[in-house]
Amino acid sequence: MNDQPPEDGSGSGQTGQKGTILRARNGDVIGYDSSGLVMRLSDKVIADIGRRLGALPAGAARAGLHGAVQAEGLDPSVLGDVDAWNLRQTGEWYVFSANLPGEQGARQYRCLVEADSVEEQVSIVADAPGALLGVFSIGGARATKALPRVPRFPYHILAPADDIGAVGMGGVEPARVLSHLNTLREVTRDALLAEVLLADRRRNHRALPLYMVRAETDGSPSVAALREGQAVANLLTAARSLKAAADRMAKPARILCIRLDYTLEDVQSDAVAFRDGMLALLDEITEGVGKMGFHKPVFLATFDCGTPGLSDHPALRAQWDLAWNHGEHDLVFAAPGYGFAQDGYGRPTPEAMLQMAEMDALAVTAIYEDRPWFCPTFLLAEREGDRLIRVRARAIGPLVIDAADPFGAGPTAGFRLEGAKAPRITQVALAEDDPQDLLLSLDAPATGELHLLYGFGAAPRAADDPAAAHPAAAGSLRDDWQGAAEDGTPLHRWALPCALPVH
């Protein structure tokens, strides 16, 4: 406060009046003189007033107090203490170059000049080329697992600006349509997928796009209830937010994929009801996003193989039907779940989450590059004589029986027979006359009604089992493709589980 006597003579015989009411580190903010209050307003406030009232020329409104000559060179300090330069204003956006945390390097960014509401914070986002890409998930409780860290590309992987983050409302309340994005405090499998795609593009000096991620879940006890529940409604709201955010940045919007993560959560459906319910769910989502102008979405899934203590379930078996018969939907199983380690709650470990994201990224990339991607899928089991069964598969390349047996499938490679008089499988071999056929030798004639299982129905794993962290039902069949994760870990397309009648 300035307590000097008034200078205009009023009440004191002086000739004038001037003083300070509020002073900040950068000078007087509110003062007074004989005409009234004197306020020093920030460039941001002046620009906003000019924009709202139309009282300033376009150039002056962009420049604030510095005038039109500064329209393309505002002081970056309005952004805070960040390593930024070349700041200018385009409409409601600040656009600037900066060197910010993350692996994306120095590049161009944008942020809103002001938040849409007092509750909202303005986030910096990458001013990326191309469409705003949506990576969404729908599922149950296991789909909510997230790693407590920011993404490796924090300004390229974002979520709607409701402060909920990458994991949505959990079915508790309706989501809101929002037209701005916030950075993440946690990394879900959706965010990991975007992270892997971005890392690959950066290594190959390709453009780094902008991703919006969201996982919507609820506690539905059946896939039919999931279709009618809040999670699907919120997923469609996320798609609307994707479009609104893209429109606000004058970009196109595209749904890259929608991940499905719902199987063991279904405690009511039999295998047929689960299959039909899942197809109805895909219909519902496809129709919903289609009404918004989006193309038919790619649905991506990991073939759930249960847990170390649970290896058979109607929903697990229904996935095999979906793998080869999913109607007109683009449904892709990127990998079977037996290849990934789990924690004590049946959720993937952090390391497994990254491996899953690597396989998801390979599958999505192949799809959008018009290359085939599917895991070996067993389609037919036929008796050949009394003690031999031929198994026919559909695969991209020749089948391989992995001698390392990394997931503890055992000498039968993960196969077993189910039936009242089921014989024991003694040997599994590749057929010499067809690289995608297997021959299973038996210890007794194959009579009566039999079903051939692969990746189902194994005994629970003991705690001292070397593969104790993996699902009990596993296999050692794959095709001859081999890739590598970013850290050098070899990747394979392992065969999907099946339950086939033996003809």
Coordinates of N, CA, C and O in Angstrom, one line a residue, residues 390-501:
R390 N -5.9 -85.8 -37.5 CA -5.3 -84.7 -38.2 C -6.0 -83.4 -37.8 O -7.2 -83.4 -37.8
V391 N -5.2 -82.4 -37.6 CA -5.7 -81.1 -37.2 C -5.3 -80.1 -38.3 O -4.2 -80.0 -38.6
R392 N -6.3 -79.5 -38.9 CA -6.1 -78.5 -40.0 C -6.2 -77.1 -39.4 O -7.1 -76.8 -38.7
A393 N -5.2 -76.3 -39.8 CA -5.2 -74.9 -39.3 C -5.2 -73.9 -40.4 O -5.0 -74.2 -41.6
R394 N -5.5 -72.7 -40.1 CA -5.4 -71.5 -41.0 C -4.3 -70.6 -40.4 O -4.5 -70.2 -39.3
A395 N -3.3 -70.4 -41.1 CA -2.2 -69.6 -40.6 C -1.6 -68.8 -41.8 O -1.7 -69.2 -43.0
I396 N -0.8 -67.8 -41.5 CA -0.2 -67.0 -42.5 C 1.1 -67.7 -43.0 O 1.4 -67.6 -44.2
G397 N 1.7 -68.5 -42.2 CA 2.9 -69.2 -42.6 C 2.9 -70.6 -42.1 O 1.9 -71.1 -41.4
P398 N 3.9 -71.4 -42.4 CA 3.9 -72.8 -41.9 C 3.9 -72.9 -40.3 O 4.4 -72.0 -39.6
L399 N 3.3 -73.9 -39.8 CA 3.3 -74.1 -38.3 C 4.6 -74.5 -37.8 O 5.4 -75.2 -38.5
V400 N 4.8 -74.1 -36.5 CA 6.1 -74.5 -35.8 C 5.7 -75.0 -34.4 O 4.8 -74.4 -33.8
I401 N 6.2 -76.1 -34.0 CA 6.1 -76.6 -32.6 C 7.4 -76.1 -31.9 O 8.5 -76.6 -32.2
D402 N 7.2 -75.1 -31.1 CA 8.4 -74.5 -30.4 C 8.9 -75.4 -29.4 O 8.3 -75.8 -28.4
A403 N 10.2 -75.9 -29.7 CA 10.8 -76.8 -28.8 C 11.1 -76.3 -27.4 O 11.2 -77.0 -26.4
A404 N 11.2 -75.0 -27.3 CA 11.5 -74.3 -26.0 C 10.4 -74.4 -25.0 O 10.5 -74.3 -23.8
D405 N 9.1 -74.6 -25.6 CA 7.9 -74.6 -24.7 C 7.9 -73.6 -23.6 O 7.9 -73.9 -22.5
P406 N 8.0 -72.3 -24.0 CA 8.2 -71.2 -23.0 C 7.1 -71.0 -22.0 O 7.3 -70.4 -21.0
F407 N 5.9 -71.5 -22.3 CA 4.7 -71.3 -21.4 C 4.3 -72.6 -20.7 O 3.2 -72.6 -20.1
G408 N 5.1 -73.6 -20.8 CA 4.8 -74.9 -20.0 C 3.7 -75.7 -20.5 O 2.9 -76.2 -19.8
A409 N 3.5 -75.8 -21.9 CA 2.4 -76.5 -22.4 C 2.6 -78.0 -22.3 O 1.7 -78.8 -22.3
G410 N 3.9 -78.5 -22.2 CA 4.1 -79.9 -22.0 C 4.3 -80.6 -23.3 O 4.3 -80.1 -24.4
P411 N 4.5 -82.0 -23.2 CA 4.8 -82.8 -24.4 C 3.7 -82.8 -25.5 O 4.0 -83.1 -26.6
T412 N 2.5 -82.5 -25.1 CA 1.4 -82.5 -26.1 C 1.2 -81.2 -26.7 O 0.2 -81.0 -27.4
A413 N 2.1 -80.2 -26.5 CA 2.1 -78.9 -27.1 C 0.8 -78.1 -26.7 O 0.5 -77.1 -27.4
G414 N 0.1 -78.5 -25.7 CA -1.1 -77.8 -25.3 C -2.4 -78.5 -25.7 O -3.5 -78.0 -25.4
F415 N -2.3 -79.6 -26.5 CA -3.5 -80.3 -26.9 C -4.0 -81.3 -25.8 O -3.2 -81.9 -25.1
R416 N -5.3 -81.6 -25.8 CA -5.9 -82.6 -24.9 C -7.2 -83.0 -25.5 O -7.8 -82.2 -26.2
L417 N -7.6 -84.3 -25.3 CA -8.9 -84.8 -25.8 C -9.9 -84.8 -24.6 O -9.6 -85.1 -23.5
E418 N -11.1 -84.5 -24.9 CA -12.2 -84.4 -23.9 C -13.3 -85.4 -24.4 O -13.8 -85.3 -25.5
G419 N -13.7 -86.3 -23.5 CA -14.8 -87.2 -23.8 C -14.8 -88.4 -22.8 O -13.9 -88.6 -22.1
A420 N -15.9 -89.1 -22.9 CA -16.1 -90.2 -21.9 C -15.0 -91.3 -22.0 O -14.5 -91.8 -21.0
K421 N -14.5 -91.6 -23.2 CA -13.5 -92.6 -23.4 C -12.3 -91.9 -24.2 O -11.8 -92.5 -25.1
A422 N -11.9 -90.8 -23.8 CA -10.9 -90.0 -24.5 C -9.6 -90.7 -24.3 O -9.1 -90.9 -23.2
P423 N -8.9 -91.1 -25.4 CA -7.5 -91.6 -25.3 C -6.5 -90.5 -25.0 O -6.8 -89.3 -25.0
R424 N -5.3 -90.9 -24.6 CA -4.3 -89.9 -24.3 C -3.4 -89.6 -25.6 O -3.1 -90.5 -26.4
I425 N -3.1 -88.4 -25.7 CA -2.2 -88.0 -26.9 C -0.8 -88.3 -26.5 O -0.3 -87.9 -25.4
T426 N -0.1 -89.1 -27.4 CA 1.3 -89.5 -27.1 C 2.3 -88.6 -27.9 O 3.5 -88.5 -27.5
Q427 N 1.9 -88.1 -29.0 CA 2.9 -87.3 -29.8 C 2.1 -86.3 -30.7 O 1.0 -86.6 -31.1
V428 N 2.7 -85.1 -30.9 CA 2.2 -84.1 -31.8 C 3.3 -83.8 -32.8 O 4.5 -83.5 -32.4
A429 N 3.0 -83.9 -34.1 CA 4.0 -83.8 -35.1 C 3.4 -83.0 -36.2 O 2.2 -82.9 -36.5
L430 N 4.3 -82.3 -37.0 CA 3.9 -81.6 -38.2 C 3.6 -82.6 -39.3 O 4.4 -83.5 -39.5
A431 N 2.6 -82.3 -40.1 CA 2.3 -83.2 -41.2 C 3.3 -82.9 -42.4 O 3.5 -81.7 -42.7
E432 N 3.8 -83.9 -43.0 CA 4.8 -83.7 -44.1 C 4.1 -83.3 -45.3 O 4.7 -82.6 -46.2
D433 N 2.8 -83.6 -45.5 CA 2.1 -83.2 -46.7 C 1.4 -81.9 -46.7 O 0.9 -81.4 -47.7
D434 N 1.4 -81.2 -45.6 CA 0.8 -79.9 -45.5 C 1.4 -79.1 -44.3 O 1.4 -79.5 -43.2
P435 N 2.1 -77.9 -44.6 CA 2.8 -77.2 -43.5 C 1.8 -76.6 -42.5 O 2.3 -76.1 -41.5
Q436 N 0.5 -76.7 -42.7 CA -0.4 -76.1 -41.8 C -1.3 -77.2 -41.1 O -2.4 -76.9 -40.6
D437 N -0.9 -78.4 -41.2 CA -1.6 -79.6 -40.6 C -0.7 -80.2 -39.5 O 0.5 -80.2 -39.6
L438 N -1.4 -80.7 -38.5 CA -0.7 -81.4 -37.4 C -1.3 -82.9 -37.3 O -2.4 -83.1 -37.7
L439 N -0.4 -83.8 -36.9 CA -0.8 -85.2 -36.7 C -0.7 -85.5 -35.2 O 0.4 -85.4 -34.7
L440 N -1.8 -85.9 -34.6 CA -1.7 -86.3 -33.2 C -1.9 -87.8 -33.0 O -2.8 -88.4 -33.5
S441 N -0.8 -88.4 -32.4 CA -0.8 -89.9 -32.2 C -1.5 -90.1 -30.9 O -1.3 -89.4 -29.9
L442 N -2.2 -91.3 -30.8 CA -3.0 -91.6 -29.6 C -2.6 -93.0 -29.0 O -2.0 -93.8 -29.7
D443 N -2.8 -93.2 -27.7 CA -2.4 -94.4 -27.1 C -3.6 -95.5 -27.2 O -3.4 -96.6 -26.7
A444 N -4.7 -95.1 -27.7 CA -5.9 -96.0 -27.8 C -6.7 -95.6 -29.0 O -6.6 -94.4 -29.4
P445 N -7.6 -96.4 -29.5 CA -8.5 -96.0 -30.6 C -9.3 -94.8 -30.2 O -9.8 -94.7 -29.1
A446 N -9.6 -93.9 -31.1 CA -10.4 -92.7 -30.9 C -11.8 -93.0 -31.2 O -12.3 -92.8 -32.4
T447 N -12.5 -93.5 -30.2 CA -13.9 -93.9 -30.4 C -14.8 -93.0 -29.6 O -14.4 -92.3 -28.7
G448 N -16.1 -93.0 -30.0 CA -17.1 -92.2 -29.3 C -17.0 -90.7 -29.6 O -16.2 -90.3 -30.5
E449 N -17.8 -90.0 -28.9 CA -17.8 -88.5 -29.1 C -16.6 -87.9 -28.4 O -16.4 -88.0 -27.2
L450 N -15.8 -87.2 -29.2 CA -14.6 -86.5 -28.6 C -14.5 -85.1 -29.0 O -15.0 -84.7 -30.1
H451 N -13.9 -84.3 -28.2 CA -13.6 -82.9 -28.5 C -12.1 -82.7 -28.3 O -11.5 -83.2 -27.3
L452 N -11.5 -82.0 -29.3 CA -10.0 -81.7 -29.1 C -9.9 -80.3 -28.6 O -10.4 -79.3 -29.2
L453 N -9.2 -80.1 -27.5 CA -9.0 -78.8 -26.9 C -7.5 -78.4 -27.1 O -6.6 -79.2 -27.0
Y454 N -7.3 -77.2 -27.4 CA -6.0 -76.6 -27.4 C -6.0 -75.3 -26.6 O -6.8 -74.4 -26.9
G455 N -5.2 -75.2 -25.5 CA -5.2 -74.0 -24.7 C -6.4 -73.9 -23.7 O -6.7 -72.9 -23.2
F456 N -7.1 -75.0 -23.5 CA -8.3 -75.1 -22.6 C -8.1 -76.3 -21.6 O -7.5 -77.3 -22.0
G457 N -8.7 -76.1 -20.5 CA -8.9 -77.3 -19.6 C -7.7 -77.9 -18.9 O -7.8 -79.0 -18.4
A458 N -6.7 -77.1 -18.7 CA -5.5 -77.6 -18.0 C -5.7 -77.5 -16.5 O -6.4 -76.7 -16.0
A459 N -5.0 -78.4 -15.8 CA -5.0 -78.3 -14.3 C -4.4 -77.0 -13.8 O -3.5 -76.5 -14.5
P460 N -4.9 -76.5 -12.7 CA -4.3 -75.2 -12.2 C -2.8 -75.4 -12.0 O -2.3 -76.5 -11.6
R461 N -2.0 -74.3 -12.2 CA -0.6 -74.4 -12.0 C -0.2 -74.3 -10.5 O -0.8 -73.5 -9.8
A462 N 0.7 -75.1 -10.1 CA 1.2 -75.0 -8.8 C 2.1 -73.8 -8.6 O 2.7 -73.3 -9.6
A463 N 2.3 -73.3 -7.4 CA 3.1 -72.2 -7.1 C 4.5 -72.3 -7.5 O 5.2 -71.4 -7.9
D464 N 5.0 -73.6 -7.5 CA 6.5 -73.8 -7.8 C 6.6 -74.1 -9.3 O 7.8 -74.4 -9.8
D465 N 5.6 -74.1 -10.1 CA 5.7 -74.3 -11.5 C 6.5 -73.1 -12.2 O 6.2 -72.0 -11.9
P466 N 7.5 -73.4 -13.0 CA 8.3 -72.4 -13.6 C 7.4 -71.4 -14.4 O 7.8 -70.2 -14.6
A467 N 6.2 -71.8 -14.9 CA 5.4 -70.9 -15.6 C 4.2 -70.5 -14.8 O 3.1 -70.2 -15.3
A468 N 4.3 -70.4 -13.5 CA 3.2 -70.2 -12.6 C 2.5 -68.9 -12.8 O 1.3 -68.7 -12.4
A469 N 3.2 -67.9 -13.4 CA 2.5 -66.6 -13.6 C 1.7 -66.6 -14.9 O 1.0 -65.6 -15.1
H470 N 1.8 -67.6 -15.7 CA 1.0 -67.7 -16.9 C -0.3 -68.5 -16.8 O -0.4 -69.3 -15.8
P471 N -1.3 -68.3 -17.6 CA -2.5 -69.1 -17.5 C -2.2 -70.5 -17.6 O -1.2 -71.0 -18.2
A472 N -3.0 -71.3 -16.9 CA -2.8 -72.8 -16.8 C -2.8 -73.4 -18.2 O -2.1 -74.3 -18.5
A473 N -3.8 -73.0 -19.0 CA -3.9 -73.6 -20.4 C -3.0 -72.8 -21.3 O -3.2 -71.6 -21.5
A474 N -2.0 -73.5 -21.9 CA -1.1 -72.8 -22.8 C -0.8 -73.7 -23.9 O -1.3 -74.9 -24.0
G475 N 0.0 -73.2 -24.9 CA 0.4 -74.0 -26.1 C 1.8 -73.7 -26.5 O 2.3 -72.7 -26.1
S476 N 2.3 -74.5 -27.4 CA 3.6 -74.2 -28.0 C 3.6 -74.2 -29.5 O 4.6 -74.4 -30.1
L477 N 2.4 -74.0 -30.1 CA 2.2 -73.9 -31.5 C 2.2 -72.4 -32.0 O 1.6 -71.6 -31.3
R478 N 2.9 -72.2 -33.1 CA 2.9 -70.8 -33.6 C 3.2 -71.0 -35.1 O 3.4 -72.1 -35.6
D479 N 3.1 -69.8 -35.9 CA 3.6 -69.9 -37.2 C 5.1 -69.5 -37.3 O 5.7 -69.3 -36.2
D480 N 5.7 -69.4 -38.4 CA 7.1 -69.1 -38.5 C 7.5 -67.7 -38.5 O 8.7 -67.3 -38.7
W481 N 6.5 -66.8 -38.3 CA 6.9 -65.4 -38.2 C 7.6 -65.0 -36.9 O 7.2 -65.6 -35.8
Q482 N 8.5 -64.1 -36.9 CA 9.2 -63.7 -35.7 C 9.4 -62.2 -35.8 O 10.0 -61.7 -36.8
G483 N 9.1 -61.5 -34.8 CA 9.4 -60.0 -34.7 C 10.2 -59.8 -33.5 O 10.6 -60.7 -32.8
A484 N 10.3 -58.5 -33.2 CA 11.1 -58.1 -32.0 C 10.5 -56.9 -31.4 O 10.1 -55.9 -32.1
A485 N 10.4 -56.9 -30.1 CA 9.9 -55.7 -29.4 C 11.0 -54.6 -29.4 O 12.1 -54.9 -29.8
E486 N 10.7 -53.5 -28.9 CA 11.6 -52.4 -28.9 C 12.8 -52.7 -28.1 O 14.0 -52.3 -28.4
D487 N 12.6 -53.5 -27.0 CA 13.8 -53.9 -26.2 C 14.5 -55.1 -26.7 O 15.4 -55.6 -26.0
G488 N 14.1 -55.7 -27.8 CA 14.8 -56.8 -28.4 C 14.1 -58.1 -28.1 O 14.5 -59.2 -28.6
T489 N 13.1 -58.1 -27.2 CA 12.4 -59.4 -26.9 C 11.8 -60.0 -28.1 O 11.0 -59.3 -28.9
P490 N 12.0 -61.3 -28.4 CA 11.4 -61.9 -29.6 C 9.9 -62.0 -29.5 O 9.4 -62.3 -28.4
L491 N 9.2 -61.8 -30.6 CA 7.7 -61.9 -30.6 C 7.3 -62.9 -31.6 O 7.9 -63.0 -32.7
H492 N 6.2 -63.7 -31.3 CA 5.7 -64.7 -32.2 C 4.2 -64.6 -32.3 O 3.6 -64.0 -31.3
R493 N 3.6 -65.1 -33.3 CA 2.2 -65.3 -33.4 C 1.9 -66.7 -32.9 O 1.9 -67.7 -33.7
W494 N 1.5 -66.8 -31.7 CA 1.1 -68.1 -31.1 C -0.3 -68.5 -31.5 O -1.1 -67.6 -31.8
A495 N -0.5 -69.8 -31.6 CA -1.8 -70.3 -32.0 C -2.9 -69.9 -31.0 O -2.7 -69.9 -29.8
L496 N -4.1 -69.7 -31.5 CA -5.3 -69.4 -30.7 C -5.8 -70.7 -30.1 O -5.9 -71.7 -30.8
P497 N -6.3 -70.7 -28.9 CA -7.0 -71.9 -28.3 C -8.2 -72.2 -29.1 O -8.8 -71.4 -29.9
C498 N -8.6 -73.5 -29.0 CA -9.8 -74.0 -29.8 C -10.4 -75.1 -29.0 O -9.8 -75.7 -28.1
A499 N -11.7 -75.4 -29.4 CA -12.4 -76.6 -28.9 C -13.2 -77.1 -30.1 O -14.2 -76.6 -30.5
L500 N -12.6 -78.2 -30.7 CA -13.1 -78.8 -31.9 C -13.7 -80.1 -31.7 O -13.1 -81.0 -31.0
P501 N -14.9 -80.4 -32.3 CA -15.4 -81.8 -32.3 C -14.5 -82.6 -33.2 O -14.0 -82.1 -34.3

